[in-house]
């Protein structure tokens, strides 16, 4: 029997802010037992960056860690004349298709180079996994029947400005991935806590593990197989083709990678925040409701640790002053008109009054839990006159996910 091998592959397009953390990962990544590991670096960068790269590789003595280090010529990133700050904004918001085409070609080159390996662990150049990532990805891949791709979790960079429906804080909880299979619709880490994360529709290619034999079947990526391949991002094409092989895509909760912005800072929820939830004790039960004069807030204040009352100034000019006397009741004043002016995606807010009130509820829920580690969320449904528990924003569910071992 041939010895199992793994190729760790990446594409470098000149992100200096991420180079040291990425190479530190390659230096310190823990190898599974009885596996030979090679490193594949596709160069989509200029010569100056390549010189810096090879110098740092020499300093870290990566040649002593890997059986072989291969450098493969790639293509330059689009709009290479732009600064990183300009590039991130422009390509994501104004010309994502050109960004996707260049990325697709480089990923195709990287996977083609490593396809003879038993497994390929692909890592984006701005995505920094924990050192145990390869071990956990491989263990999960091998333990799940018919697994075709195992992926870590990492948070999404901003592609669009915040909207009335998705606030900036809510967007920070969204990951690169979709548990829905029919279309790639970004979900949150909270969704993973209540959905089947071991069989999802799409993941990013930033921290993944695939079998070399399966990669051979889905290459070349730039060859159109289905409608939309000409405009789809690389991760969409990879995931769809893996599932077309009859295999499943699984997320590994123990592998949470940091996705770095152009300043080298992780986007999304911090590892500290997630670790606080992972190790939390006790619970903080809180209720969110729009102001309702028929609710007995005195009784409710004894049943919940915290109550958030949303007060729309256009609907109720004043609310009883005694509500301000409860230590665990917080009154949140909001204005439909001001919200309409804040978000450019809503031109006529009066037509969306009902929806806007639901958006406000979600926004205040996310505002409340952003610095909490032991929350359980409840919502008063005025239409059905009932209080319901919100599993999506229940830290006990997220805690179970974060403590899940591969």
mmCIF file of C-alpha atoms in Angstrom:
data_model
loop_
_atom_site.group_PDB
_atom_site.id
_atom_site.type_symbol
_atom_site.label_atom_id
_atom_site.label_comp_id
_atom_site.label_asym_id
_atom_site.label_seq_id
_atom_site.Cartn_x
_atom_site.Cartn_y
_atom_site.Cartn_z
ATOM 1 C CA UNK A 1 0.000 0.000 0.000
ATOM 2 C CA UNK A 2 1.331 3.421 -0.962
ATOM 3 C CA UNK A 3 1.998 5.836 1.874
ATOM 4 C CA UNK A 4 -0.619 8.526 2.348
ATOM 5 C CA UNK A 5 0.448 11.993 1.215
ATOM 6 C CA UNK A 6 -0.893 15.514 1.534
ATOM 7 C CA UNK A 7 -0.170 18.638 -0.429
ATOM 8 C CA UNK A 8 -0.720 21.937 1.352
ATOM 9 C CA UNK A 9 -1.472 24.430 -1.400
ATOM 10 C CA UNK A 10 -1.895 28.183 -1.527
ATOM 11 C CA UNK A 11 -1.944 31.061 -4.002
ATOM 12 C CA UNK A 12 0.021 34.210 -3.173
ATOM 13 C CA UNK A 13 -1.013 37.438 -4.896
ATOM 14 C CA UNK A 14 1.109 39.862 -2.869
ATOM 15 C CA UNK A 15 -0.717 40.317 0.418
ATOM 16 C CA UNK A 16 2.236 41.396 2.564
ATOM 17 C CA UNK A 17 -0.004 41.957 5.602
ATOM 18 C CA UNK A 18 -0.876 38.253 5.662
ATOM 19 C CA UNK A 19 2.428 36.705 4.628
ATOM 20 C CA UNK A 20 4.013 36.254 8.070
ATOM 21 C CA UNK A 21 0.890 34.747 9.715
ATOM 22 C CA UNK A 22 0.419 32.412 6.741
ATOM 23 C CA UNK A 23 4.020 31.211 6.750
ATOM 24 C CA UNK A 24 3.836 30.759 10.517
ATOM 25 C CA UNK A 25 0.900 28.444 9.919
ATOM 26 C CA UNK A 26 2.916 26.474 7.383
ATOM 27 C CA UNK A 27 5.763 26.328 9.914
ATOM 28 C CA UNK A 28 3.671 25.189 12.868
ATOM 29 C CA UNK A 29 0.819 23.201 11.332
ATOM 30 C CA UNK A 30 0.554 19.811 13.007
ATOM 31 C CA UNK A 31 0.874 16.868 10.630
ATOM 32 C CA UNK A 32 -1.214 13.716 11.087
ATOM 33 C CA UNK A 33 0.752 10.554 11.803
ATOM 34 C CA UNK A 34 2.224 8.539 8.935
ATOM 35 C CA UNK A 35 1.713 11.097 6.190
ATOM 36 C CA UNK A 36 4.204 12.795 3.896
ATOM 37 C CA UNK A 37 3.474 16.480 3.330
ATOM 38 C CA UNK A 38 4.539 18.710 0.454
ATOM 39 C CA UNK A 39 4.008 22.462 0.100
ATOM 40 C CA UNK A 40 2.715 23.986 -3.150
ATOM 41 C CA UNK A 41 2.924 27.759 -3.587
ATOM 42 C CA UNK A 42 1.372 29.289 -6.686
ATOM 43 C CA UNK A 43 2.922 32.678 -7.433
ATOM 44 C CA UNK A 44 0.437 35.310 -8.580
ATOM 45 C CA UNK A 45 2.659 38.050 -7.172
ATOM 46 C CA UNK A 46 5.399 40.301 -8.524
ATOM 47 C CA UNK A 47 9.119 39.560 -8.346
ATOM 48 C CA UNK A 48 9.720 41.800 -5.316
ATOM 49 C CA UNK A 49 7.145 39.908 -3.283
ATOM 50 C CA UNK A 50 8.537 36.581 -4.470
ATOM 51 C CA UNK A 51 11.985 37.564 -3.180
ATOM 52 C CA UNK A 52 10.508 38.517 0.224
ATOM 53 C CA UNK A 53 8.575 35.246 0.303
ATOM 54 C CA UNK A 54 11.537 33.000 -0.429
ATOM 55 C CA UNK A 55 13.691 34.861 2.081
ATOM 56 C CA UNK A 56 11.137 34.299 4.842
ATOM 57 C CA UNK A 57 10.742 30.648 3.868
ATOM 58 C CA UNK A 58 14.496 30.276 4.247
ATOM 59 C CA UNK A 59 14.446 32.024 7.644
ATOM 60 C CA UNK A 60 11.700 29.693 8.878
ATOM 61 C CA UNK A 61 13.528 26.642 7.502
ATOM 62 C CA UNK A 62 10.363 25.304 5.924
ATOM 63 C CA UNK A 63 12.478 23.033 3.730
ATOM 64 C CA UNK A 64 13.204 20.981 6.857
ATOM 65 C CA UNK A 65 9.510 20.534 7.629
ATOM 66 C CA UNK A 66 8.235 19.548 4.173
ATOM 67 C CA UNK A 67 9.349 16.764 1.873
ATOM 68 C CA UNK A 68 9.320 19.224 -1.019
ATOM 69 C CA UNK A 69 8.378 22.851 -1.602
ATOM 70 C CA UNK A 70 7.106 23.580 -5.111
ATOM 71 C CA UNK A 71 6.807 27.065 -6.614
ATOM 72 C CA UNK A 72 4.346 27.264 -9.491
ATOM 73 C CA UNK A 73 3.883 30.232 -11.800
ATOM 74 C CA UNK A 74 0.405 31.743 -11.557
ATOM 75 C CA UNK A 75 -1.359 34.809 -12.949
ATOM 76 C CA UNK A 76 -1.303 38.292 -11.452
ATOM 77 C CA UNK A 77 -4.302 39.605 -9.558
ATOM 78 C CA UNK A 78 -6.641 41.869 -11.522
ATOM 79 C CA UNK A 79 -6.247 45.632 -11.141
ATOM 80 C CA UNK A 80 -2.729 45.145 -9.778
ATOM 81 C CA UNK A 81 -2.169 48.927 -9.911
ATOM 82 C CA UNK A 82 -4.554 49.507 -6.984
ATOM 83 C CA UNK A 83 -3.549 49.627 -3.329
ATOM 84 C CA UNK A 84 -4.886 46.778 -1.206
ATOM 85 C CA UNK A 85 -7.514 48.999 0.386
ATOM 86 C CA UNK A 86 -8.680 50.203 -3.034
ATOM 87 C CA UNK A 87 -8.483 46.700 -4.479
ATOM 88 C CA UNK A 88 -10.588 45.054 -1.768
ATOM 89 C CA UNK A 89 -13.315 47.686 -2.109
ATOM 90 C CA UNK A 90 -13.322 47.974 -5.894
ATOM 91 C CA UNK A 91 -13.163 44.301 -6.831
ATOM 92 C CA UNK A 92 -15.730 43.181 -4.267
ATOM 93 C CA UNK A 93 -18.270 45.921 -4.860
ATOM 94 C CA UNK A 94 -17.749 46.942 -8.487
ATOM 95 C CA UNK A 95 -16.073 44.150 -10.441
ATOM 96 C CA UNK A 96 -16.300 40.844 -8.545
ATOM 97 C CA UNK A 97 -16.466 38.854 -11.773
ATOM 98 C CA UNK A 98 -12.963 39.855 -12.853
ATOM 99 C CA UNK A 99 -11.680 39.067 -9.352
ATOM 100 C CA UNK A 100 -13.311 35.639 -9.483
ATOM 101 C CA UNK A 101 -11.820 34.809 -12.918
ATOM 102 C CA UNK A 102 -8.248 35.590 -11.827
ATOM 103 C CA UNK A 103 -8.711 33.678 -8.553
ATOM 104 C CA UNK A 104 -10.251 30.735 -10.395
ATOM 105 C CA UNK A 105 -7.275 30.426 -12.734
ATOM 106 C CA UNK A 106 -4.739 30.505 -9.901
ATOM 107 C CA UNK A 107 -6.664 27.977 -7.787
ATOM 108 C CA UNK A 108 -6.924 25.749 -10.839
ATOM 109 C CA UNK A 109 -3.133 25.962 -11.308
ATOM 110 C CA UNK A 110 -2.559 25.146 -7.615
ATOM 111 C CA UNK A 111 -4.913 22.154 -7.579
ATOM 112 C CA UNK A 112 -3.537 20.853 -10.869
ATOM 113 C CA UNK A 113 -0.024 20.886 -9.393
ATOM 114 C CA UNK A 114 -1.061 18.971 -6.269
ATOM 115 C CA UNK A 115 -3.660 16.581 -7.715
ATOM 116 C CA UNK A 116 -1.458 13.466 -7.386
ATOM 117 C CA UNK A 117 -1.420 13.828 -3.590
ATOM 118 C CA UNK A 118 -3.754 11.633 -1.549
ATOM 119 C CA UNK A 119 -5.222 14.777 -0.014
ATOM 120 C CA UNK A 120 -4.966 18.491 -0.752
ATOM 121 C CA UNK A 121 -5.259 21.038 2.031
ATOM 122 C CA UNK A 122 -5.888 24.367 0.306
ATOM 123 C CA UNK A 123 -5.404 27.585 2.297
ATOM 124 C CA UNK A 124 -6.154 31.094 1.001
ATOM 125 C CA UNK A 125 -3.339 33.591 1.463
ATOM 126 C CA UNK A 126 -5.486 35.792 3.731
ATOM 127 C CA UNK A 127 -6.905 32.943 5.818
ATOM 128 C CA UNK A 128 -4.995 31.718 8.869
ATOM 129 C CA UNK A 129 -6.160 28.386 10.324
ATOM 130 C CA UNK A 130 -5.284 27.115 13.812
ATOM 131 C CA UNK A 131 -2.258 24.816 13.917
ATOM 132 C CA UNK A 132 -4.440 21.730 14.499
ATOM 133 C CA UNK A 133 -6.489 22.404 11.346
ATOM 134 C CA UNK A 134 -5.006 19.737 9.081
ATOM 135 C CA UNK A 135 -5.351 17.021 11.715
ATOM 136 C CA UNK A 136 -8.980 17.901 12.451
ATOM 137 C CA UNK A 137 -9.964 18.326 8.807
ATOM 138 C CA UNK A 138 -8.494 14.953 7.903
ATOM 139 C CA UNK A 139 -10.031 13.201 10.905
ATOM 140 C CA UNK A 140 -13.445 14.650 10.125
ATOM 141 C CA UNK A 141 -13.130 13.851 6.409
ATOM 142 C CA UNK A 142 -12.264 10.229 7.133
ATOM 143 C CA UNK A 143 -14.994 9.781 9.757
ATOM 144 C CA UNK A 144 -17.891 11.061 7.637
ATOM 145 C CA UNK A 145 -19.307 8.603 5.147
ATOM 146 C CA UNK A 146 -18.930 9.747 1.538
ATOM 147 C CA UNK A 147 -17.307 13.052 2.453
ATOM 148 C CA UNK A 148 -15.969 14.949 -0.533
ATOM 149 C CA UNK A 149 -14.755 18.148 1.113
ATOM 150 C CA UNK A 150 -14.097 19.181 4.703
ATOM 151 C CA UNK A 151 -13.851 22.856 5.580
ATOM 152 C CA UNK A 152 -13.014 25.033 8.532
ATOM 153 C CA UNK A 153 -15.100 28.039 9.564
ATOM 154 C CA UNK A 154 -14.049 31.573 8.738
ATOM 155 C CA UNK A 155 -15.975 34.823 8.641
ATOM 156 C CA UNK A 156 -17.022 36.734 5.569
ATOM 157 C CA UNK A 157 -15.452 39.937 4.361
ATOM 158 C CA UNK A 158 -17.878 42.739 3.537
ATOM 159 C CA UNK A 159 -19.110 42.683 -0.050
ATOM 160 C CA UNK A 160 -21.922 45.225 0.379
ATOM 161 C CA UNK A 161 -22.804 47.988 2.807
ATOM 162 C CA UNK A 162 -25.107 47.214 5.785
ATOM 163 C CA UNK A 163 -28.819 47.279 4.992
ATOM 164 C CA UNK A 164 -32.025 47.643 6.968
ATOM 165 C CA UNK A 165 -32.392 43.861 6.825
ATOM 166 C CA UNK A 166 -28.782 42.971 7.717
ATOM 167 C CA UNK A 167 -27.011 45.285 10.152
ATOM 168 C CA UNK A 168 -23.245 45.601 10.426
ATOM 169 C CA UNK A 169 -23.221 43.581 13.660
ATOM 170 C CA UNK A 170 -25.337 40.809 12.183
ATOM 171 C CA UNK A 171 -23.107 40.725 9.088
ATOM 172 C CA UNK A 172 -20.069 40.205 11.333
ATOM 173 C CA UNK A 173 -21.502 36.822 12.355
ATOM 174 C CA UNK A 174 -21.771 35.586 8.772
ATOM 175 C CA UNK A 175 -19.361 32.954 7.548
ATOM 176 C CA UNK A 176 -18.098 31.999 4.110
ATOM 177 C CA UNK A 177 -20.518 29.194 3.420
ATOM 178 C CA UNK A 178 -24.146 28.194 2.952
ATOM 179 C CA UNK A 179 -26.002 25.313 4.552
ATOM 180 C CA UNK A 180 -28.594 25.696 1.764
ATOM 181 C CA UNK A 181 -27.795 23.540 -1.263
ATOM 182 C CA UNK A 182 -30.092 25.075 -3.871
ATOM 183 C CA UNK A 183 -28.160 28.339 -3.947
ATOM 184 C CA UNK A 184 -25.156 29.844 -2.187
ATOM 185 C CA UNK A 185 -26.689 32.099 0.457
ATOM 186 C CA UNK A 186 -24.264 33.179 3.160
ATOM 187 C CA UNK A 187 -25.299 31.979 6.583
ATOM 188 C CA UNK A 188 -24.140 32.856 10.076
ATOM 189 C CA UNK A 189 -22.209 30.787 12.568
ATOM 190 C CA UNK A 190 -25.473 30.746 14.524
ATOM 191 C CA UNK A 191 -27.149 28.925 11.614
ATOM 192 C CA UNK A 192 -24.538 26.187 11.808
ATOM 193 C CA UNK A 193 -25.451 25.649 15.461
ATOM 194 C CA UNK A 194 -29.010 24.629 14.540
ATOM 195 C CA UNK A 195 -28.550 23.160 11.049
ATOM 196 C CA UNK A 196 -26.787 20.021 9.793
ATOM 197 C CA UNK A 197 -23.277 21.399 9.370
ATOM 198 C CA UNK A 198 -21.979 17.962 8.328
ATOM 199 C CA UNK A 199 -23.869 18.125 5.019
ATOM 200 C CA UNK A 200 -24.005 21.658 3.623
ATOM 201 C CA UNK A 201 -24.333 23.229 0.210
ATOM 202 C CA UNK A 202 -21.304 25.466 -0.116
ATOM 203 C CA UNK A 203 -18.161 26.522 1.741
ATOM 204 C CA UNK A 204 -15.278 28.811 0.913
ATOM 205 C CA UNK A 205 -12.029 27.430 -0.435
ATOM 206 C CA UNK A 206 -9.985 29.285 2.202
ATOM 207 C CA UNK A 207 -9.406 26.354 4.561
ATOM 208 C CA UNK A 208 -10.451 23.082 2.994
ATOM 209 C CA UNK A 209 -9.382 19.477 2.520
ATOM 210 C CA UNK A 210 -10.216 17.410 -0.567
ATOM 211 C CA UNK A 211 -8.995 14.133 -2.044
ATOM 212 C CA UNK A 212 -6.593 14.353 -4.962
ATOM 213 C CA UNK A 213 -8.635 11.798 -6.916
ATOM 214 C CA UNK A 214 -11.746 13.953 -6.613
ATOM 215 C CA UNK A 215 -9.822 17.049 -7.674
ATOM 216 C CA UNK A 216 -8.825 15.253 -10.870
ATOM 217 C CA UNK A 217 -12.510 14.744 -11.656
ATOM 218 C CA UNK A 218 -13.514 18.403 -11.212
ATOM 219 C CA UNK A 219 -10.601 19.965 -13.122
ATOM 220 C CA UNK A 220 -10.229 22.113 -15.111
ATOM 221 C CA UNK A 221 -12.208 24.643 -13.079
ATOM 222 C CA UNK A 222 -12.149 27.167 -15.911
ATOM 223 C CA UNK A 223 -13.984 24.774 -18.214
ATOM 224 C CA UNK A 224 -17.711 25.542 -18.083
ATOM 225 C CA UNK A 225 -19.844 22.599 -17.027
ATOM 226 C CA UNK A 226 -23.091 24.264 -16.006
ATOM 227 C CA UNK A 227 -25.005 27.513 -16.318
ATOM 228 C CA UNK A 228 -23.358 30.219 -14.244
ATOM 229 C CA UNK A 229 -19.845 28.735 -14.283
ATOM 230 C CA UNK A 230 -18.675 31.736 -16.305
ATOM 231 C CA UNK A 231 -19.519 34.172 -13.486
ATOM 232 C CA UNK A 232 -19.484 31.998 -10.364
ATOM 233 C CA UNK A 233 -16.730 32.359 -7.733
ATOM 234 C CA UNK A 234 -14.205 29.498 -7.468
ATOM 235 C CA UNK A 235 -15.567 28.097 -4.191
ATOM 236 C CA UNK A 236 -19.076 27.824 -5.702
ATOM 237 C CA UNK A 237 -17.761 25.881 -8.700
ATOM 238 C CA UNK A 238 -15.622 23.573 -6.533
ATOM 239 C CA UNK A 239 -18.471 22.799 -4.136
ATOM 240 C CA UNK A 240 -21.066 22.244 -6.831
ATOM 241 C CA UNK A 241 -18.788 19.877 -8.713
ATOM 242 C CA UNK A 242 -17.871 17.933 -5.565
ATOM 243 C CA UNK A 243 -21.572 17.444 -4.846
ATOM 244 C CA UNK A 244 -22.164 16.441 -8.488
ATOM 245 C CA UNK A 245 -19.807 13.541 -7.752
ATOM 246 C CA UNK A 246 -22.423 12.359 -5.264
ATOM 247 C CA UNK A 247 -20.349 13.402 -2.267
ATOM 248 C CA UNK A 248 -21.109 15.667 0.668
ATOM 249 C CA UNK A 249 -19.481 18.812 2.005
ATOM 250 C CA UNK A 250 -18.875 19.023 5.725
ATOM 251 C CA UNK A 251 -17.881 21.839 8.065
ATOM 252 C CA UNK A 252 -15.518 21.105 10.952
ATOM 253 C CA UNK A 253 -16.457 23.335 13.942
ATOM 254 C CA UNK A 254 -13.149 22.795 15.757
ATOM 255 C CA UNK A 255 -11.317 24.554 12.927
ATOM 256 C CA UNK A 256 -11.969 28.301 13.097
ATOM 257 C CA UNK A 257 -9.619 30.263 10.880
ATOM 258 C CA UNK A 258 -8.967 33.990 10.952
ATOM 259 C CA UNK A 259 -9.853 35.835 7.747
ATOM 260 C CA UNK A 260 -7.629 38.910 7.502
ATOM 261 C CA UNK A 261 -8.669 42.271 6.053
ATOM 262 C CA UNK A 262 -6.317 44.583 4.139
ATOM 263 C CA UNK A 263 -4.934 45.884 7.460
ATOM 264 C CA UNK A 264 -4.097 42.364 8.598
ATOM 265 C CA UNK A 265 -6.900 42.256 11.182
ATOM 266 C CA UNK A 266 -9.376 39.359 11.461
ATOM 267 C CA UNK A 267 -12.902 40.095 10.262
ATOM 268 C CA UNK A 268 -16.059 38.854 11.947
ATOM 269 C CA UNK A 269 -16.351 37.511 15.472
ATOM 270 C CA UNK A 270 -13.119 37.349 17.417
ATOM 271 C CA UNK A 271 -11.590 34.138 18.714
ATOM 272 C CA UNK A 272 -11.819 35.649 22.203
ATOM 273 C CA UNK A 273 -15.584 36.120 21.862
ATOM 274 C CA UNK A 274 -16.052 32.567 20.595
ATOM 275 C CA UNK A 275 -13.838 31.123 23.337
ATOM 276 C CA UNK A 276 -15.893 32.979 25.946
ATOM 277 C CA UNK A 277 -19.016 31.287 24.611
ATOM 278 C CA UNK A 278 -17.243 27.945 24.384
ATOM 279 C CA UNK A 279 -16.271 28.128 28.069
ATOM 280 C CA UNK A 280 -19.317 29.992 29.390
ATOM 281 C CA UNK A 281 -21.338 29.030 32.462
ATOM 282 C CA UNK A 282 -24.834 30.017 33.513
ATOM 283 C CA UNK A 283 -27.443 31.686 31.315
ATOM 284 C CA UNK A 284 -28.784 35.181 30.757
ATOM 285 C CA UNK A 285 -32.376 35.022 29.546
ATOM 286 C CA UNK A 286 -33.602 38.175 27.874
ATOM 287 C CA UNK A 287 -36.810 39.232 26.140
ATOM 288 C CA UNK A 288 -37.134 41.615 23.194
ATOM 289 C CA UNK A 289 -40.448 43.250 22.389
ATOM 290 C CA UNK A 290 -41.946 46.296 20.784
ATOM 291 C CA UNK A 291 -43.744 48.422 23.330
ATOM 292 C CA UNK A 292 -47.213 47.036 24.005
ATOM 293 C CA UNK A 293 -49.473 48.716 26.511
ATOM 294 C CA UNK A 294 -51.254 45.436 27.219
ATOM 295 C CA UNK A 295 -48.152 43.631 28.475
ATOM 296 C CA UNK A 296 -47.565 43.363 32.217
ATOM 297 C CA UNK A 297 -43.932 44.425 32.362
ATOM 298 C CA UNK A 298 -43.798 44.139 36.142
ATOM 299 C CA UNK A 299 -44.397 40.393 35.947
ATOM 300 C CA UNK A 300 -42.123 39.989 32.941
ATOM 301 C CA UNK A 301 -39.297 41.790 34.730
ATOM 302 C CA UNK A 302 -39.331 39.002 37.329
ATOM 303 C CA UNK A 303 -39.252 36.257 34.721
ATOM 304 C CA UNK A 304 -36.311 37.484 32.626
ATOM 305 C CA UNK A 305 -32.843 38.732 33.446
ATOM 306 C CA UNK A 306 -33.231 41.521 30.913
ATOM 307 C CA UNK A 307 -36.037 43.077 28.846
ATOM 308 C CA UNK A 308 -35.451 45.238 25.786
ATOM 309 C CA UNK A 309 -38.431 47.367 24.792
ATOM 310 C CA UNK A 310 -38.281 48.945 21.349
ATOM 311 C CA UNK A 311 -40.120 52.259 21.358
ATOM 312 C CA UNK A 312 -40.992 53.690 17.962
ATOM 313 C CA UNK A 313 -41.474 57.410 18.467
ATOM 314 C CA UNK A 314 -43.769 57.688 15.440
ATOM 315 C CA UNK A 315 -46.144 55.044 16.848
ATOM 316 C CA UNK A 316 -46.165 55.745 20.584
ATOM 317 C CA UNK A 317 -45.281 59.320 21.465
ATOM 318 C CA UNK A 318 -44.729 58.446 25.107
ATOM 319 C CA UNK A 319 -44.538 55.310 27.209
ATOM 320 C CA UNK A 320 -45.240 55.009 30.947
ATOM 321 C CA UNK A 321 -42.440 56.587 32.962
ATOM 322 C CA UNK A 322 -42.574 53.772 35.515
ATOM 323 C CA UNK A 323 -40.931 51.453 32.977
ATOM 324 C CA UNK A 324 -37.735 53.436 33.436
ATOM 325 C CA UNK A 325 -37.694 52.472 37.111
ATOM 326 C CA UNK A 326 -37.012 48.761 36.495
ATOM 327 C CA UNK A 327 -33.307 47.997 36.680
ATOM 328 C CA UNK A 328 -33.511 45.168 34.145
ATOM 329 C CA UNK A 329 -35.707 46.962 31.580
ATOM 330 C CA UNK A 330 -34.046 48.978 28.841
ATOM 331 C CA UNK A 331 -36.047 51.306 26.585
ATOM 332 C CA UNK A 332 -34.629 51.578 23.068
ATOM 333 C CA UNK A 333 -35.965 54.529 21.118
ATOM 334 C CA UNK A 334 -36.096 54.138 17.360
ATOM 335 C CA UNK A 335 -37.424 56.199 14.489
ATOM 336 C CA UNK A 336 -38.801 54.748 11.262
ATOM 337 C CA UNK A 337 -37.950 57.972 9.460
ATOM 338 C CA UNK A 338 -34.355 58.001 10.683
ATOM 339 C CA UNK A 339 -33.904 54.354 9.732
ATOM 340 C CA UNK A 340 -35.236 55.144 6.260
ATOM 341 C CA UNK A 341 -32.683 57.928 5.896
ATOM 342 C CA UNK A 342 -29.861 55.732 7.225
ATOM 343 C CA UNK A 343 -30.190 52.922 4.707
ATOM 344 C CA UNK A 344 -30.061 53.714 1.013
ATOM 345 C CA UNK A 345 -31.669 50.387 0.088
ATOM 346 C CA UNK A 346 -35.011 51.546 1.494
ATOM 347 C CA UNK A 347 -36.546 54.472 -0.377
ATOM 348 C CA UNK A 348 -40.106 54.348 0.901
ATOM 349 C CA UNK A 349 -40.116 52.966 4.408
ATOM 350 C CA UNK A 350 -43.822 53.486 4.979
ATOM 351 C CA UNK A 351 -44.498 50.590 2.596
ATOM 352 C CA UNK A 352 -42.256 48.327 4.663
ATOM 353 C CA UNK A 353 -43.407 49.263 8.133
ATOM 354 C CA UNK A 354 -44.116 45.688 9.228
ATOM 355 C CA UNK A 355 -40.847 44.342 7.827
ATOM 356 C CA UNK A 356 -38.881 47.244 9.254
ATOM 357 C CA UNK A 357 -40.146 46.468 12.740
ATOM 358 C CA UNK A 358 -38.968 42.880 12.368
ATOM 359 C CA UNK A 359 -35.579 44.125 11.136
ATOM 360 C CA UNK A 360 -35.377 46.337 14.222
ATOM 361 C CA UNK A 361 -36.004 43.356 16.478
ATOM 362 C CA UNK A 362 -33.190 41.401 14.806
ATOM 363 C CA UNK A 363 -30.816 44.353 14.961
ATOM 364 C CA UNK A 364 -31.386 44.902 18.674
ATOM 365 C CA UNK A 365 -30.981 41.195 19.379
ATOM 366 C CA UNK A 366 -27.618 41.186 17.659
ATOM 367 C CA UNK A 367 -26.614 44.419 19.383
ATOM 368 C CA UNK A 368 -27.354 42.857 22.746
ATOM 369 C CA UNK A 369 -25.479 39.572 22.278
ATOM 370 C CA UNK A 370 -22.383 41.086 20.633
ATOM 371 C CA UNK A 371 -20.531 41.160 23.981
ATOM 372 C CA UNK A 372 -22.403 38.386 25.826
ATOM 373 C CA UNK A 373 -21.340 34.771 26.191
ATOM 374 C CA UNK A 374 -24.317 33.088 27.870
ATOM 375 C CA UNK A 375 -27.483 34.492 26.275
ATOM 376 C CA UNK A 376 -30.874 32.930 25.579
ATOM 377 C CA UNK A 377 -33.133 35.074 23.399
ATOM 378 C CA UNK A 378 -36.909 35.390 23.615
ATOM 379 C CA UNK A 379 -39.267 37.464 21.499
ATOM 380 C CA UNK A 380 -42.826 38.604 22.125
ATOM 381 C CA UNK A 381 -44.898 37.846 19.014
ATOM 382 C CA UNK A 382 -47.673 40.435 19.062
ATOM 383 C CA UNK A 383 -49.580 38.795 16.213
ATOM 384 C CA UNK A 384 -50.034 35.527 18.104
ATOM 385 C CA UNK A 385 -49.777 37.014 21.599
ATOM 386 C CA UNK A 386 -47.078 34.593 22.640
ATOM 387 C CA UNK A 387 -43.445 34.593 23.734
ATOM 388 C CA UNK A 388 -41.166 32.411 21.653
ATOM 389 C CA UNK A 389 -37.611 31.250 22.116
ATOM 390 C CA UNK A 390 -35.143 32.083 19.291
ATOM 391 C CA UNK A 391 -32.828 29.079 18.732
ATOM 392 C CA UNK A 392 -30.701 31.082 16.286
ATOM 393 C CA UNK A 393 -29.552 33.383 19.091
ATOM 394 C CA UNK A 394 -29.185 30.893 21.906
ATOM 395 C CA UNK A 395 -25.571 30.655 23.068
ATOM 396 C CA UNK A 396 -26.126 27.150 24.434
ATOM 397 C CA UNK A 397 -26.543 25.941 20.838
ATOM 398 C CA UNK A 398 -23.443 27.812 19.719
ATOM 399 C CA UNK A 399 -21.509 26.497 22.721
ATOM 400 C CA UNK A 400 -22.323 22.907 21.723
ATOM 401 C CA UNK A 401 -21.135 23.606 18.174
ATOM 402 C CA UNK A 402 -17.865 25.178 19.298
ATOM 403 C CA UNK A 403 -17.109 22.273 21.645
ATOM 404 C CA UNK A 404 -17.767 19.628 19.000
ATOM 405 C CA UNK A 405 -14.742 17.425 18.374
ATOM 406 C CA UNK A 406 -13.976 15.976 14.919
#
